[in-house]
Coordinates of C-alpha atoms in Angstrom, one line a residue:
X77 CA -0.3 0.0 -0.4
X78 CA 1.1 3.5 0.1
X79 CA 1.8 4.0 3.6
X80 CA 5.3 1.4 2.6
X81 CA 7.0 4.7 0.7
X82 CA 6.3 7.6 2.6
X83 CA 3.1 8.2 5.0
X84 CA 1.3 10.5 4.6
X85 CA 1.5 13.5 7.2
X86 CA -1.3 16.8 7.7
X87 CA 0.5 20.1 6.0
X88 CA 0.7 22.9 7.3
X89 CA -1.3 25.8 6.5
X90 CA 0.9 29.2 6.9
X91 CA -0.8 32.2 6.0
X92 CA 0.7 34.3 3.3
X93 CA -0.8 36.6 0.3
X94 CA -2.2 35.3 -2.7
X95 CA -3.7 36.4 -6.1
X96 CA -6.2 37.9 -5.3
X97 CA -5.0 38.9 -2.3
X98 CA -2.4 41.3 -3.0
X99 CA -1.4 43.9 -0.8
X100 CA -2.6 47.1 -3.5
X101 CA -0.9 49.8 -2.9
X102 CA -3.5 52.8 -2.2
X103 CA -1.3 55.9 -1.8
X104 CA -3.4 59.2 -0.9
X105 CA -4.2 60.8 -4.3
X106 CA -1.4 63.2 -4.6
X107 CA -1.4 67.0 -6.6
X108 CA -0.2 66.9 -10.3
X109 CA 3.3 67.3 -10.7
X110 CA 4.5 64.8 -7.3
X111 CA 5.7 62.0 -8.0
X112 CA 5.8 59.1 -5.2
X113 CA 8.0 56.5 -5.8
X114 CA 7.5 53.3 -7.0
X115 CA 5.9 49.9 -4.8
X116 CA 5.8 46.0 -5.9
X117 CA 4.1 43.7 -5.2
X118 CA 6.0 40.4 -4.2
X119 CA 4.3 37.2 -2.4
X120 CA 7.3 35.4 0.1
X121 CA 9.2 34.9 -1.1
X122 CA 9.9 38.0 -2.0
X123 CA 9.7 37.6 -6.2
X124 CA 7.1 40.0 -7.8
X125 CA 3.6 38.5 -8.5
X126 CA 2.7 42.2 -9.8
X127 CA 3.9 45.4 -10.9
X128 CA 2.1 48.8 -9.4
X129 CA 3.1 52.2 -9.1
X130 CA 3.0 55.3 -8.0
X131 CA 1.4 57.6 -11.2
X132 CA 0.6 61.2 -11.1
X133 CA 2.6 63.5 -13.7
X134 CA 5.8 63.2 -14.9
X135 CA 7.5 62.2 -17.9
X136 CA 9.4 58.6 -17.6
X137 CA 12.3 57.4 -19.5
X138 CA 12.1 55.7 -22.8
X139 CA 15.6 54.0 -22.4
X140 CA 13.7 52.7 -18.5
X141 CA 10.2 51.7 -20.7
X142 CA 8.3 48.4 -21.7
X143 CA 5.4 47.8 -23.7
X144 CA 3.3 45.3 -24.1
X145 CA 4.7 42.8 -27.6
X146 CA 1.3 41.2 -29.7
X147 CA 1.5 39.1 -32.3
X148 CA -1.4 39.3 -34.5
X149 CA -2.6 35.4 -33.8
X150 CA -3.3 35.2 -29.9
X151 CA -2.3 37.3 -27.6
X152 CA -4.3 39.0 -25.3
X153 CA -4.6 41.7 -22.7
X154 CA -7.9 40.4 -20.6
X155 CA -9.7 43.3 -18.0
X156 CA -11.0 42.3 -15.3
X157 CA -13.9 44.3 -15.0
X158 CA -15.6 42.9 -11.4
X159 CA -18.3 44.7 -9.9
X160 CA -16.9 48.3 -12.4
X161 CA -19.7 48.5 -15.0
X162 CA -17.8 47.6 -18.0
X163 CA -17.6 51.2 -20.7
X164 CA -21.2 48.9 -22.6
X165 CA -22.7 49.3 -19.9
X166 CA -22.3 53.2 -20.0
X167 CA -24.3 55.2 -21.4
X168 CA -21.3 57.7 -21.7
X169 CA -17.7 56.5 -21.8
X170 CA -13.8 57.2 -23.9
X171 CA -11.1 54.3 -24.5
X172 CA -7.0 55.6 -24.8
X173 CA -4.3 53.9 -25.8
X174 CA -1.1 53.6 -27.7
X175 CA -0.5 51.9 -30.2
X176 CA 2.1 50.8 -32.5
X177 CA 0.5 48.4 -34.8
X178 CA 3.4 46.3 -37.3
X179 CA 0.9 46.9 -40.1
X180 CA -2.3 48.7 -40.9
X181 CA -4.0 46.1 -43.8
X182 CA -7.6 44.0 -42.8
X183 CA -9.3 43.7 -39.3
X184 CA -7.1 43.7 -35.9
X185 CA -9.1 44.1 -32.6
X186 CA -8.0 46.3 -30.1
X187 CA -10.4 46.3 -27.5
X188 CA -13.9 44.1 -26.3
X189 CA -16.5 43.5 -24.4
X190 CA -18.3 40.4 -25.2
X191 CA -20.7 38.0 -23.1
X192 CA -20.3 34.7 -23.0
X193 CA -24.0 32.7 -24.1
X194 CA -22.3 29.6 -24.4
X195 CA -19.7 26.9 -25.0
X196 CA -17.6 28.4 -28.2
X197 CA -20.2 31.4 -28.3
X198 CA -20.3 35.5 -27.4
X199 CA -21.7 38.1 -28.0
X200 CA -20.2 41.3 -29.3
X201 CA -21.1 44.3 -27.0
X202 CA -18.4 46.8 -27.8
X203 CA -15.3 46.8 -30.4
X204 CA -12.2 48.6 -31.1
X205 CA -9.8 48.1 -33.3
X206 CA -8.5 49.2 -37.2
X207 CA -9.4 48.1 -40.5
X208 CA -7.5 48.4 -43.6
X209 CA -6.3 52.0 -42.3
X210 CA -9.6 52.4 -40.6
X211 CA -10.6 53.5 -37.6
X212 CA -13.7 51.2 -35.9
X213 CA -16.0 51.1 -33.1
X214 CA -19.1 49.1 -32.3
X215 CA -21.7 49.3 -29.7
X216 CA -25.1 47.1 -29.5
X217 CA -28.3 49.0 -29.3
X218 CA -31.9 48.4 -28.1
X219 CA -33.6 47.7 -31.9
X220 CA -36.9 46.5 -30.6
X221 CA -38.0 44.1 -27.8
X222 CA -36.3 41.1 -29.3
X223 CA -33.6 42.0 -31.3
X224 CA -30.3 44.6 -31.1
X225 CA -28.3 46.0 -34.0
X226 CA -24.7 47.1 -34.1
X227 CA -23.6 50.1 -35.1
X228 CA -20.1 50.8 -36.8
X229 CA -18.3 53.6 -37.1
X230 CA -15.6 53.5 -39.3
X231 CA -13.6 56.2 -39.1
X232 CA -10.4 56.6 -42.3
X233 CA -6.8 57.0 -40.6
X234 CA -4.9 60.6 -41.2
X235 CA -2.3 60.2 -44.5
X236 CA 1.0 60.5 -41.9
X237 CA -0.2 57.6 -39.4
X238 CA 2.1 54.6 -40.9
X239 CA 3.0 51.1 -39.1
X240 CA 5.6 50.8 -37.0
X241 CA 5.3 54.3 -36.0
X242 CA 3.2 55.1 -32.3
X243 CA 0.4 56.7 -32.4
X244 CA -2.7 57.7 -29.7
X245 CA -5.9 56.5 -30.3
X246 CA -9.7 57.8 -27.8
X247 CA -12.4 56.7 -29.0
X248 CA -14.9 57.4 -26.8
X249 CA -19.8 57.6 -26.8
X250 CA -20.6 60.9 -25.7
X251 CA -23.7 62.5 -25.6
X252 CA -25.2 59.3 -28.0
X253 CA -22.3 59.9 -30.5
X254 CA -18.9 58.0 -30.2
X255 CA -16.1 60.2 -31.0
X256 CA -12.2 59.3 -32.8
X257 CA -9.4 61.3 -31.8
X258 CA -5.8 60.6 -33.2
X259 CA -3.0 62.4 -32.1
X260 CA -5.1 64.8 -30.6
X261 CA -7.5 65.8 -33.3
X262 CA -11.1 64.4 -34.0
X263 CA -11.7 62.6 -36.9
X264 CA -15.0 62.7 -39.1
X265 CA -16.8 58.8 -38.7
X266 CA -19.2 56.8 -41.4
X267 CA -21.4 55.8 -39.1
X268 CA -23.2 51.4 -40.6
X269 CA -25.1 48.7 -38.3
X270 CA -26.1 45.5 -38.6
X271 CA -28.7 43.1 -36.3
X272 CA -28.0 40.6 -34.1
X273 CA -29.5 39.1 -31.0
X274 CA -32.1 39.5 -27.6
X275 CA -29.6 42.2 -25.4
X276 CA -28.6 41.2 -22.5
X277 CA -27.0 42.1 -18.8
X278 CA -23.9 43.9 -20.1
X279 CA -22.6 43.9 -16.4
X280 CA -22.6 40.4 -17.6
X281 CA -19.2 40.8 -20.0
X282 CA -17.1 37.6 -19.1
X283 CA -14.3 37.9 -21.7
X284 CA -12.9 41.9 -21.9
X285 CA -9.5 42.9 -23.5
X286 CA -6.6 44.5 -25.7
X287 CA -6.8 41.8 -28.8
X288 CA -10.3 39.5 -28.5
X289 CA -11.4 39.6 -31.4
X290 CA -14.4 40.5 -32.5
X291 CA -17.3 38.8 -35.3
X292 CA -17.8 39.7 -38.3
X293 CA -15.4 42.3 -38.6
X294 CA -13.0 42.5 -35.8
X295 CA -12.1 38.8 -36.7
X296 CA -8.1 39.3 -36.2
X297 CA -6.2 39.8 -32.9
X298 CA -4.2 43.0 -33.6
X299 CA 0.0 43.6 -33.5
X300 CA 2.2 45.3 -32.9
X301 CA 2.9 46.5 -29.0
X302 CA 0.9 49.5 -26.6
X303 CA 1.7 51.3 -23.7
X304 CA -0.8 53.5 -21.5
X305 CA -4.4 51.6 -21.2
X306 CA -6.8 54.4 -19.9
X307 CA -10.5 53.9 -19.3
X308 CA -12.6 57.1 -18.4
X309 CA -16.4 58.3 -17.9
X310 CA -17.9 60.2 -21.1
X311 CA -16.3 63.4 -19.4
X312 CA -12.1 62.0 -20.0
X313 CA -9.9 66.1 -20.1
X314 CA -9.3 67.0 -24.0
X315 CA -5.9 68.3 -22.5
X316 CA -5.0 64.3 -22.1
X317 CA -5.3 63.3 -25.6
X318 CA -2.1 65.8 -26.5
X319 CA -0.3 64.3 -24.4
X320 CA 2.9 62.1 -24.5
X321 CA 3.1 58.8 -24.4
X322 CA 5.5 58.9 -22.3
X323 CA 4.1 61.6 -19.7
X324 CA 2.3 60.1 -16.5
X325 CA -1.6 61.4 -15.7
X326 CA -2.9 62.0 -12.6
X327 CA -4.8 57.9 -11.2
X328 CA -6.6 60.5 -8.9
X329 CA -9.0 61.8 -11.5
X330 CA -12.5 61.4 -10.6
X331 CA -12.9 60.8 -14.2
X332 CA -11.4 57.6 -14.7
X333 CA -12.3 55.2 -14.6
X334 CA -9.1 52.6 -14.5
X335 CA -5.3 53.2 -16.3
X336 CA -2.7 50.8 -16.5
X337 CA 0.6 52.4 -17.5
X338 CA 2.3 50.0 -19.1
X339 CA 5.7 51.7 -19.9
X340 CA 6.0 53.4 -15.9
X341 CA 6.1 49.6 -14.7
X342 CA 9.2 47.0 -13.7
X343 CA 8.5 44.9 -16.7
X344 CA 7.8 41.8 -14.8
X345 CA 4.9 38.8 -14.1
X346 CA 1.7 38.6 -15.4
X347 CA -0.5 41.3 -14.9
X348 CA -0.1 44.9 -14.6
X349 CA -2.5 46.7 -11.2
X350 CA -4.6 49.8 -12.3
X351 CA -3.4 52.5 -10.7
X352 CA -6.7 53.8 -9.3
X353 CA -6.9 50.9 -7.5
X354 CA -11.0 50.2 -9.5
X355 CA -10.1 47.5 -11.4
X356 CA -8.9 43.7 -11.3
X357 CA -5.4 43.1 -12.8
X358 CA -4.5 43.6 -17.0
X359 CA -3.8 39.9 -16.9
X360 CA -2.1 38.5 -20.0
X361 CA -3.3 35.7 -22.4
X362 CA -1.9 33.5 -25.2
X363 CA 2.6 34.8 -25.7
X364 CA 2.0 37.5 -24.6
X365 CA 5.1 39.4 -23.4
X366 CA 7.4 42.5 -22.2
X367 CA 9.6 43.6 -25.1
X368 CA 12.3 46.8 -24.4
X369 CA 10.9 49.7 -26.7
X370 CA 14.3 49.4 -28.7
X371 CA 12.6 46.1 -29.8
X372 CA 9.7 46.7 -30.1
X373 CA 9.9 48.5 -33.8
X374 CA 10.8 45.1 -35.4
X375 CA 7.5 43.4 -33.5
X376 CA 6.0 41.8 -36.5
X377 CA 2.3 40.6 -36.6
X378 CA 3.4 37.1 -37.2
X379 CA 6.9 36.5 -35.2
X380 CA 7.1 36.5 -31.8
X381 CA 10.4 39.6 -31.4
X382 CA 13.3 38.2 -29.6
X383 CA 12.7 38.7 -25.5
X384 CA 15.6 41.0 -23.6
X385 CA 16.0 40.5 -20.0
X386 CA 13.1 42.5 -17.7
X387 CA 15.0 45.0 -15.6
X388 CA 14.1 43.0 -12.3
X389 CA 15.1 39.5 -14.2
X390 CA 18.3 37.9 -15.1
X391 CA 19.9 37.3 -17.8
X392 CA 18.4 34.8 -20.7
X393 CA 20.4 32.3 -20.3
X394 CA 20.7 29.4 -23.7
X395 CA 18.5 27.4 -24.5
X396 CA 18.4 24.0 -25.5
X397 CA 17.2 25.1 -28.1
X398 CA 19.4 27.0 -29.3
X399 CA 17.6 30.8 -28.8
X400 CA 17.8 32.9 -26.3
X401 CA 14.6 34.2 -24.1
X402 CA 13.4 36.5 -21.8
X403 CA 12.5 35.6 -18.1
X404 CA 8.4 35.4 -18.4
X405 CA 6.6 33.8 -21.5
X406 CA 2.9 33.4 -20.9
X407 CA 1.0 31.1 -23.0
X408 CA -2.4 30.3 -21.7
X409 CA -4.5 27.3 -23.0
X410 CA -7.5 29.4 -23.2
X411 CA -8.8 32.8 -23.9
X412 CA -12.6 33.0 -22.7
X413 CA -15.0 29.9 -24.1
X414 CA -11.5 29.5 -27.3
X415 CA -9.2 27.0 -26.9
X416 CA -5.5 28.7 -27.1
X417 CA -3.6 27.6 -30.5
X418 CA -0.3 25.5 -29.8
X419 CA -2.2 24.2 -27.1
X420 CA -4.3 20.1 -27.9
X421 CA -6.9 17.8 -26.0
X422 CA -7.5 14.5 -26.5
X423 CA -9.9 11.7 -24.9
X424 CA -13.5 13.3 -23.0
X425 CA -11.6 16.5 -22.1
X426 CA -14.3 19.5 -23.9
X427 CA -13.8 23.1 -23.8
X428 CA -17.2 23.5 -20.3
X429 CA -18.8 27.5 -20.4
X430 CA -16.9 30.2 -18.8
X431 CA -13.5 29.5 -20.1
X432 CA -13.1 26.5 -17.9
X433 CA -11.8 22.9 -19.5
X434 CA -13.6 20.1 -18.4
X435 CA -11.0 17.3 -18.5
X436 CA -13.8 14.5 -17.6
X437 CA -17.6 14.8 -16.6
X438 CA -19.3 13.2 -13.7
X439 CA -19.7 9.5 -15.2
X440 CA -17.0 6.3 -14.8
X441 CA -14.2 5.8 -17.0
X442 CA -13.4 9.4 -18.0
X443 CA -9.9 10.3 -19.4
X444 CA -9.4 13.7 -20.4
X445 CA -5.8 15.6 -21.9
X446 CA -4.7 19.3 -22.5
X447 CA -0.8 19.7 -23.9
X448 CA 1.3 22.3 -25.9
X449 CA 2.5 20.5 -28.4
X450 CA 6.0 24.0 -28.3
X451 CA 8.1 22.1 -25.6
X452 CA 9.9 24.5 -23.8
X453 CA 13.0 25.1 -23.2
X454 CA 14.0 24.5 -19.4
X455 CA 17.2 26.2 -18.8
X456 CA 15.6 29.0 -16.2
X457 CA 12.9 26.8 -15.5
X458 CA 9.3 26.6 -15.2
X459 CA 6.5 27.6 -13.5
X460 CA 2.5 26.7 -13.7
X461 CA -1.0 27.7 -13.2
X462 CA -4.1 26.9 -12.8
X463 CA -7.6 26.8 -10.7
X464 CA -9.2 23.7 -10.5
X465 CA -12.5 22.5 -9.2
X466 CA -13.8 18.9 -8.9
X467 CA -17.2 17.7 -8.3
X468 CA -19.9 15.8 -7.7
X469 CA -23.8 14.7 -6.9
X470 CA -22.5 11.2 -5.0
X471 CA -21.4 11.4 -1.4
X472 CA -18.1 10.2 -2.9
X473 CA -16.1 11.7 -5.8
X474 CA -13.0 10.4 -7.4
X475 CA -10.2 10.2 -8.9
X476 CA -8.6 13.2 -9.7
X477 CA -5.9 15.9 -12.3
X478 CA -1.8 15.1 -12.3
X479 CA -0.2 17.4 -14.2
X480 CA 2.6 16.1 -16.6
X481 CA 5.5 17.2 -18.2
X482 CA 7.4 14.1 -20.9
X483 CA 10.5 15.0 -22.5
X484 CA 9.8 17.5 -25.5
X485 CA 12.7 15.5 -27.7
X486 CA 10.0 12.5 -27.9
X487 CA 7.7 13.8 -31.3
X488 CA 4.7 13.6 -29.3
X489 CA 2.0 12.9 -25.9
X490 CA 0.5 9.6 -25.0
X491 CA -1.6 9.9 -22.0
X492 CA -1.1 6.6 -19.6
X493 CA -4.5 5.0 -18.3
X494 CA -7.6 6.4 -17.0
X495 CA -8.9 5.3 -12.4
X496 CA -6.2 6.1 -10.4
X497 CA -3.4 6.5 -12.9
X498 CA -4.6 9.6 -14.0
X499 CA -3.4 9.3 -17.8
X500 CA 0.4 9.2 -16.0
X501 CA 0.6 5.8 -14.6
X502 CA 0.5 2.6 -17.0
X503 CA -2.4 0.9 -14.6
X504 CA -2.0 -3.0 -16.5
X505 CA -1.3 -1.2 -19.5
X506 CA 0.9 1.5 -21.1
X507 CA 1.4 4.4 -19.2
X508 CA 2.4 8.6 -20.6
X509 CA 5.2 8.1 -23.5
X510 CA 8.3 9.9 -22.6
X511 CA 7.8 11.3 -19.1
X512 CA 9.3 13.2 -16.8
X513 CA 7.4 13.9 -14.5
X514 CA 4.0 13.2 -12.7
X515 CA 2.5 15.9 -9.9
X516 CA -1.0 14.8 -9.3
X517 CA -4.5 16.2 -7.2
X518 CA -5.4 12.7 -6.3
X519 CA -8.9 13.0 -5.1
X520 CA -9.9 9.5 -4.1
X521 CA -6.2 8.4 -3.3
X522 CA -5.1 5.2 -5.3
X523 CA -2.2 7.7 -7.7
X524 CA -0.1 6.8 -4.1
X525 CA -0.7 3.1 -4.7
X526 CA 2.8 1.3 -4.1
X527 CA 1.5 -0.4 -7.5
X528 CA 1.5 1.2 -10.6
X529 CA 0.6 -2.0 -12.3
X530 CA -2.8 -3.1 -12.5
X531 CA -3.9 -3.2 -9.0
X532 CA -3.2 0.9 -8.7
X533 CA -6.2 1.1 -6.8
X534 CA -4.2 -1.5 -4.3
X535 CA -3.1 -1.0 -0.2
X536 CA -4.8 2.0 1.4
X537 CA -5.8 5.1 0.3
X538 CA -4.4 8.8 0.8
X539 CA -7.1 10.7 -1.2
X540 CA -6.6 14.2 -0.9
X541 CA -2.7 14.3 -1.3
X542 CA -1.0 15.8 -3.3
X543 CA 1.4 13.6 -4.6
X544 CA 4.9 13.3 -7.2
X545 CA 6.0 10.1 -9.5
X546 CA 8.9 10.3 -11.5
X547 CA 9.6 9.4 -15.0
X548 CA 8.9 6.4 -17.1
X549 CA 8.3 5.2 -20.7
X550 CA 4.7 3.5 -21.3
X551 CA 6.1 0.2 -18.7
X552 CA 8.9 1.3 -17.3
X553 CA 9.3 3.2 -14.0
X554 CA 6.9 5.9 -13.3
X555 CA 8.5 5.5 -9.2
X556 CA 5.9 7.1 -6.5
X557 CA 8.0 9.5 -4.8
X558 CA 6.3 11.7 -2.7
X559 CA 3.0 12.1 -1.3
X560 CA 2.0 14.5 1.3
X561 CA -2.2 15.0 2.7
X562 CA -3.8 18.2 2.3
X563 CA -6.3 19.1 4.7
X564 CA -8.9 20.6 2.6
X565 CA -10.8 18.4 0.2
X566 CA -10.2 19.4 -3.8
X567 CA -13.8 17.8 -4.7
X568 CA -17.1 19.1 -3.6
X569 CA -18.7 16.5 -2.5
X570 CA -23.0 16.3 -3.1
X571 CA -23.6 19.1 -5.0
X572 CA -25.4 19.8 -8.6
X573 CA -23.2 22.5 -10.2
X574 CA -19.2 24.0 -9.5
X575 CA -18.9 25.1 -6.9
X576 CA -18.0 29.7 -6.5
X577 CA -14.3 30.0 -5.9
X578 CA -13.6 30.0 -2.2
X579 CA -15.7 27.0 -1.7
X580 CA -15.0 23.3 -1.0
X581 CA -13.7 22.0 -4.6
X582 CA -12.1 25.2 -5.9
X583 CA -8.2 26.1 -5.3
X584 CA -5.7 28.1 -7.4
X585 CA -2.0 25.0 -7.9
X586 CA 1.4 26.5 -8.6
X587 CA 3.6 24.5 -9.6
X588 CA 7.2 25.6 -9.9
X589 CA 10.5 23.6 -11.5
X590 CA 13.6 25.5 -10.7
X591 CA 17.0 25.2 -13.9
X592 CA 18.2 23.5 -10.8
X593 CA 15.4 20.0 -10.8
X594 CA 14.0 22.0 -7.5
X595 CA 10.0 20.7 -7.0
X596 CA 7.8 22.8 -5.3
X597 CA 3.9 22.9 -5.0
X598 CA 1.6 25.8 -3.4
X599 CA -1.9 25.3 -3.4
X600 CA -4.0 28.6 -2.3
X601 CA -7.8 29.7 -1.7
X602 CA -10.0 32.4 -3.5
X603 CA -11.0 34.8 -0.5
X604 CA -8.8 33.5 1.9
X605 CA -5.0 34.3 2.8
X606 CA -4.5 31.0 3.9
X607 CA -2.1 28.6 1.6
X608 CA -0.5 25.1 1.7
X609 CA 2.9 24.3 0.3
X610 CA 2.0 21.1 0.3
X611 CA 5.6 20.4 -2.0
X612 CA 8.7 22.6 -0.3
X613 CA 11.7 22.5 -3.3
X614 CA 12.1 18.6 -3.2
X615 CA 15.2 17.7 -5.2
X616 CA 14.2 15.5 -7.8
X617 CA 18.0 14.7 -8.7
X618 CA 18.8 12.8 -5.3
X619 CA 15.3 10.5 -5.8
X620 CA 16.8 7.7 -6.9
X621 CA 16.4 5.9 -11.1
X622 CA 15.0 9.3 -11.7
X623 CA 15.4 10.9 -14.8
X624 CA 17.9 13.2 -15.7
X625 CA 15.8 17.0 -16.7
X626 CA 15.8 17.4 -20.4
X627 CA 17.1 20.3 -22.4
X628 CA 12.7 21.3 -23.5
X629 CA 9.6 19.3 -22.0
X630 CA 5.8 19.7 -23.1
X631 CA 3.5 20.7 -20.1
X632 CA 0.2 19.1 -19.9
X633 CA -2.8 18.1 -17.6
X634 CA -4.6 15.0 -17.2
X635 CA -7.8 14.0 -15.4
X636 CA -9.1 10.5 -14.9
X637 CA -12.5 8.7 -13.0
X638 CA -12.6 5.4 -11.9
X639 CA -15.9 2.9 -10.8
X640 CA -16.3 6.4 -8.9
X641 CA -16.6 9.9 -11.1
X642 CA -16.4 13.8 -10.1
X643 CA -16.2 16.0 -13.1
X644 CA -12.2 17.7 -12.9
X645 CA -12.1 20.9 -14.3
X646 CA -9.4 23.4 -15.1
X647 CA -9.0 26.6 -15.7
X648 CA -6.4 29.7 -16.5
X649 CA -4.0 28.0 -16.8
X650 CA -0.1 29.2 -18.0
X651 CA 2.7 27.8 -18.7
X652 CA 6.3 30.3 -18.0
X653 CA 9.4 29.8 -18.5
X654 CA 11.6 31.6 -15.1
X655 CA 10.4 30.4 -11.7

């Protein structure tokens, strides 16, 4: 049984800040001209999680600035409106941004607000974008009791605007009409309209952000560089449109709804805080990355630019593929209800509502998986973050999920077996091909069994445990490395719907693998400052028979059920290069 390897023992919880409860810098409003010191939010290890700033009037030298680089294919920066009314639900609003487009041909989505109405289906309420040297702004209005109409305002760009050059864009809804301003100049647009579905509750916007696509007009994400994102009520000051890109405005302006001064931040991590403190963080999706201003001029809509290290990160190291890369790259599996390019799902896995990937249904003998097809270099380490929800209508849920790492030099990933093997072990047949590591959140408790073959569920169970199994290939390996119990259940039982964040059955998981093969895993809970350090700096090189860390790894997650069942879902699955 599992007890002959490592006896599971409760892990003491420790009080630290978690993602949704990070200490937010909220200094008192400052008069124009006062420039407070920069504030950085860090975790308990001292690592930067999100950048915060003291922002008032003042110029940031361009040599110190980093901007956001969008590749034009899958990158997006998602805006979390939370309890704040989005622009589409207001009678008046203004949106500002500095853009450096890589091209001015074809459609490009700049900012979109949409509402999910089913798996993979969203209704656009507000769309702002580029289309063949035109700024297009679409807003939904009621047309009749059962329909709506999308009014599109098309405004030609001035002839002096060219690809690869910065310009300032402001679009606004004032007195029922759309205004478009370029570099402080108001331009004239033409309206057209199309019919649509009934109006929805706009306060329930489920996906909003820079680069989020909006059919049928803005069908491609923006490609290029972005800086200084601002959201206003309809009364934004005209003087703000004439500012230089490196000028900072006062975050205390009462008309300012949200403000993301990109190049004022320290360019670290996978999100940027709202300087006003009203909105949630601007979170990075797809392959969105920081780009130094020196490189931003070479940004391509199709090709990722080479990254230089951000000011807070170490210099990049040589990768196994011979290239070099910055310390942070984000590859999110989902943008809303859409599977991101490069991720592959198999088995019983399906996209669920609200941007979740459902690995299993509440049925016996299910097995679903998703993995990133592109191998990632390991020389700087890897960090994997995701939300995990599990629930069942029964009194006892099974089996669990596993995060797996497979040798990137292998041609493809073939998952292992269902039930207690969780798609990693072999259970009488074959396990995950060219496996390097499997880290499980084992709900039922049989992944920790010492016998990984036909009797994977034999012996005593270790329910609600974090379990690590080692390297293997098909019918060899997958040895048990460590097993630690967690006090809180991974699964909510006796319920028929996904638990709300903060309830039993929901958790946020962070797994980190250092360049030296040191493994850590923490579990945090929304609405609480509690965090469980289930695996703390475990040295994989000390494990007899464990394969050496490959130069590249493929990253994935699998979920399984056996005789008992539960729904297992993951969301916001993000892989970052760097610890």
